[in-house]
N, CA and C of each residue as an Amber inpcrd file, in Angstrom:
protein
   246
   0.6420000  -1.4860000  -0.1880000   0.0140000  -0.6400000  -0.4730000
   1.3080000   1.3820000  -0.2740000   0.6130000   2.3240000  -0.6580000
   1.3910000   3.6090000  -1.3000000   0.9780000   4.4570000   0.1290000
   1.7650000   4.8380000   0.7440000   1.3760000   6.1610000   1.5880000
   1.1600000   7.7910000   0.7160000   0.2090000   8.4460000   1.0310000
  -0.1820000   9.3990000   0.2710000   0.6660000  10.4810000   0.8730000
   1.2610000  11.5440000   0.4780000   1.5660000  12.7880000   1.5370000
   1.0350000  13.5050000   0.8260000   0.1030000  13.7060000  -0.2440000
  -0.3890000  14.6910000   0.0690000  -2.0790000  14.3330000  -0.4180000
  -2.7270000  15.0090000  -0.7920000  -4.2410000  15.0450000  -0.6190000
  -4.5990000  14.8840000  -1.8660000  -5.3830000  13.6640000  -2.2920000
  -5.3920000  13.7200000  -3.7570000  -6.6560000  14.7790000  -4.1140000
  -6.5630000  15.3830000  -4.9430000  -7.7500000  16.6470000  -5.3750000
  -8.6200000  16.3800000  -6.5470000  -9.7200000  16.5890000  -5.9080000
 -11.0820000  17.0940000  -7.2000000 -10.0780000  16.8740000  -8.3730000
 -10.8380000  16.2300000  -9.3750000 -10.5850000  16.7820000 -10.7060000
 -11.3380000  17.6440000 -11.3290000 -12.2770000  18.3540000 -10.5430000
 -12.9770000  19.5100000 -10.9460000 -12.6990000  20.7200000 -11.5380000
 -12.7040000  21.0280000 -12.4850000 -12.0680000  22.1260000 -13.5900000
 -12.8780000  23.1510000 -13.3130000 -14.0820000  22.8450000 -12.4440000
 -15.3180000  24.3340000 -12.4660000 -16.6090000  24.2420000 -13.5020000
 -16.3830000  23.3030000 -14.6930000 -17.0900000  23.2970000 -15.6070000
 -19.0740000  22.9680000 -15.7190000 -18.8970000  22.1680000 -14.2150000
 -19.9140000  21.6950000 -13.7800000 -21.1200000  21.9330000 -14.3680000
 -21.1530000  21.1380000 -15.9010000 -22.4360000  20.6720000 -16.5870000
 -22.7130000  19.3980000 -17.1770000 -23.5350000  18.8150000 -16.8870000
 -23.5240000  17.0250000 -17.0440000 -23.3230000  16.7680000 -18.8510000
 -23.7930000  15.6690000 -19.1440000 -23.8220000  15.3470000 -21.0480000
 -24.8710000  14.6230000 -20.4700000 -25.8630000  14.0990000 -21.3180000
 -26.3670000  13.1690000 -21.5660000 -26.5640000  11.8740000 -20.8790000
 -25.4570000  11.4560000 -20.1430000 -25.2170000  10.2230000 -19.7690000
 -25.1700000  10.6940000 -18.3250000 -25.2650000  11.9530000 -18.0950000
 -25.1610000  12.4790000 -16.2170000 -23.4710000  12.3590000 -16.1410000
 -22.4820000  12.5730000 -17.2510000 -21.2290000  12.3500000 -16.8250000
 -20.6970000  13.9430000 -16.9170000 -20.5000000  14.5140000 -16.1130000
 -19.6090000  16.1800000 -16.0490000 -18.5110000  16.0700000 -17.4300000
 -19.2580000  17.4220000 -18.0430000 -18.5550000  17.7250000 -18.9160000
 -17.0720000  17.9120000 -18.7200000 -16.9620000  18.5660000 -17.6070000
 -15.5280000  19.0010000 -17.5680000 -14.6990000  17.9980000 -16.6730000
 -14.9800000  17.0930000 -15.9260000 -13.8370000  16.4600000 -15.0420000
 -14.5190000  14.4410000 -15.2120000 -15.7210000  14.5460000 -16.0110000
 -16.5500000  13.1860000 -16.3790000 -16.7000000  12.4990000 -15.2980000
 -16.5860000  12.9850000 -14.2450000 -17.5440000  12.2080000 -13.0060000
 -18.5950000  12.1390000 -13.1850000 -19.2950000  10.6810000 -12.8070000
 -20.8950000  11.0020000 -12.6670000 -21.3020000  11.2790000 -11.4080000
 -22.2040000  11.8790000 -11.0390000 -23.0740000  12.5660000 -10.0700000
 -22.5460000  11.6960000  -8.9360000 -23.0290000  10.3300000  -9.0020000
 -22.3150000   9.8100000  -7.3370000 -21.3320000  10.3140000  -7.3590000
 -19.9620000  10.4270000  -8.1810000 -18.9920000  10.3830000  -7.8290000
 -18.8130000  11.5420000  -7.5980000 -19.4080000  12.6660000  -7.8310000
 -19.3330000  14.0150000  -7.4880000 -20.1760000  14.3380000  -5.8620000
 -20.3700000  13.8000000  -5.8090000 -21.4830000  13.8800000  -4.4130000
 -20.4420000  12.9200000  -2.9250000 -20.3170000  12.3210000  -3.8760000
 -18.9680000  10.9650000  -2.5930000 -17.5810000  11.4150000  -2.7060000
 -17.1530000  12.4250000  -3.2480000 -16.1270000  12.4920000  -3.4420000
 -14.8440000  12.7600000  -2.2820000 -15.6190000  13.4860000  -1.3070000
 -15.1700000  14.0440000   0.1590000 -15.2760000  12.4270000   0.9460000
 -15.5180000  11.2220000   0.7760000 -16.3970000  10.2750000   1.8050000
 -15.3730000   9.2100000   1.0680000 -15.1230000   9.0710000   0.1170000
 -13.8000000   8.0380000  -0.5930000 -12.7680000   8.5390000   0.0800000
 -12.2000000   6.8540000  -0.3890000 -10.8870000   6.7740000   0.1320000
  -9.5570000   7.2840000  -1.1050000  -7.9300000   7.1700000  -0.3790000
  -7.6170000   7.7490000  -1.3360000  -7.6890000   6.5050000  -2.7760000
  -7.4130000   5.2410000  -2.5090000  -7.4010000   4.6750000  -3.4250000
  -8.8100000   4.6030000  -4.3140000  -9.5780000   4.8440000  -3.6770000
 -11.2410000   4.8770000  -4.5770000 -11.3740000   6.6940000  -5.2860000
 -10.3170000   7.2840000  -4.6170000 -10.5020000   8.8010000  -5.0820000
  -9.0380000   8.6820000  -6.7770000  -8.2300000   7.3520000  -6.7640000
  -7.0030000   6.8860000  -7.7200000  -8.2560000   6.1680000  -8.5980000
  -9.1190000   5.3880000  -8.4840000  -9.9840000   4.3830000  -9.4010000
 -10.6610000   5.4930000 -10.2400000 -11.6840000   6.6820000  -9.2510000
 -12.6560000   7.5010000 -10.0840000 -11.2520000   8.1780000 -10.9800000
 -10.4920000   8.6100000 -10.6890000  -9.7110000   9.5370000 -11.2840000
  -9.3580000   9.0050000 -12.5280000  -8.7200000   7.3520000 -12.2900000
  -8.5390000   6.3860000 -13.6270000  -9.8690000   6.5550000 -14.9110000
 -10.9660000   5.9110000 -14.3540000 -12.0410000   6.2370000 -14.6200000
 -12.5020000   7.6870000 -15.5460000 -11.9410000   8.7800000 -14.6470000
 -12.5770000   9.9570000 -15.7440000 -11.4090000   9.6040000 -16.9160000
 -10.0980000   9.7990000 -16.5080000  -9.5080000   9.7270000 -17.9270000
  -9.8060000   8.9530000 -18.9780000 -10.5910000   7.4640000 -19.0220000
 -10.6380000   7.1200000 -19.7490000 -11.5410000   7.0650000 -20.8210000
 -13.0160000   8.0440000 -19.3870000 -14.1540000   8.7450000 -20.1490000
 -13.9200000   9.9380000 -21.4070000 -12.6160000  10.5820000 -20.4040000
 -12.4850000  11.7180000 -21.5860000 -11.5980000  11.4610000 -22.9820000
 -10.5070000  10.4730000 -22.8900000 -10.1810000  10.1180000 -23.6000000
 -11.3590000   9.8230000 -24.4660000 -11.9210000   8.7950000 -24.4600000
 -13.2500000   8.5070000 -25.7580000 -14.1640000   8.8570000 -25.4880000
 -14.2620000  10.0950000 -24.7760000 -15.3840000  11.2850000 -25.1840000
 -14.2780000  11.9540000 -27.1790000 -13.2470000  12.4440000 -26.3320000
 -12.1790000  12.9670000 -27.9900000 -12.6510000  11.9550000 -28.9480000
 -12.1430000  10.3710000 -28.7370000 -12.3650000   9.8760000 -29.9350000
 -13.6740000   9.9260000 -30.9030000 -14.8850000   9.6510000 -30.0140000
 -15.9090000  10.4050000 -29.9350000 -16.2450000  11.2160000 -30.4300000
 -15.6940000  12.5120000 -30.5100000 -15.4960000  13.5960000 -31.2290000
 -15.1160000  13.2550000 -32.7170000 -13.9640000  13.2660000 -32.8410000
 -13.1350000  13.0220000 -33.8180000 -13.8780000  11.9140000 -34.4390000
 -14.4140000  10.7420000 -34.4310000 -14.7250000   9.5060000 -34.9870000
 -16.4130000  10.7470000 -35.7130000 -17.0750000  11.1470000 -35.2990000
 -18.1160000  12.3240000 -35.4010000 -17.5800000  12.7270000 -36.5680000
 -17.0350000  14.0460000 -36.3110000 -16.1950000  14.5730000 -37.4760000
 -15.9120000  14.2980000 -38.6150000 -15.2520000  12.9610000 -38.6350000
 -14.5460000  12.0990000 -39.9050000 -16.1060000  11.8490000 -40.3100000
 -17.0940000  11.3450000 -40.1870000 -18.1040000  10.7870000 -40.1140000
 -19.1650000  11.9770000 -40.8330000 -19.2100000  13.1010000 -40.4200000
 -19.9510000  14.0490000 -41.0930000 -18.8180000  14.7550000 -42.5480000
 -17.9030000  14.7980000 -42.5230000 -16.8390000  14.4720000 -43.5580000
 -16.9030000  13.7820000 -44.5730000 -16.9300000  12.7820000 -44.6370000
 -17.6030000  11.4600000 -45.1030000 -18.7020000  11.8650000 -45.7910000
 -20.0020000  11.7720000 -44.7570000 -21.4040000  11.8940000 -45.7380000
 -21.1130000  12.9590000 -46.8360000 -20.6960000  14.0320000 -46.6460000
 -20.9620000  15.4460000 -47.6410000 -19.9670000  15.0510000 -48.9610000
 -19.3460000  14.2330000 -49.0960000 -18.5320000  13.8350000 -50.2970000
 -17.5250000  14.7990000 -50.3730000 -17.0840000  14.3320000 -52.0330000
 -15.8660000  15.2640000 -52.2460000 -16.3780000  16.3830000 -52.2450000
 -15.6110000  17.5310000 -51.9190000 -16.2580000  19.2920000 -52.4090000
 -15.8410000  19.3510000 -53.9410000 -16.8320000  20.3300000 -54.0370000
 -16.3970000  20.7420000 -55.7990000 -15.4250000  21.7440000 -55.8230000
 -14.8930000  21.7540000 -56.7420000 -14.0810000  23.1620000 -57.3740000
 -14.5760000  23.9910000 -58.0560000 -14.2230000  25.1620000 -57.1400000
 -14.9640000  26.6600000 -56.8750000 -14.8340000  27.1720000 -58.5730000
 -14.1410000  26.7660000 -59.0400000 -13.5670000  27.6380000 -60.6180000
 -13.7990000  26.8780000 -61.3250000 -14.2820000  25.5590000 -60.9680000
 -14.3550000  24.4770000 -62.6440000 -15.7970000  24.4070000 -63.3010000
């Protein structure tokens, strides 16, 4: 077991808005994770932070994929001067 010398800080960045799945758009925590943060052990906080990083990574990938889908659906660009 690792001894924490410093408090594990909340990943909150002050956005405090949720997506349609209930995860914060700023830190990617669920409502329960946000409400229980101060009660979590350091180990639980580390797990939540790991989950948040993965959620944010997947959200970024999803945005990239959706942008690629939009570009593909529009077909090739017509020549403006042709």
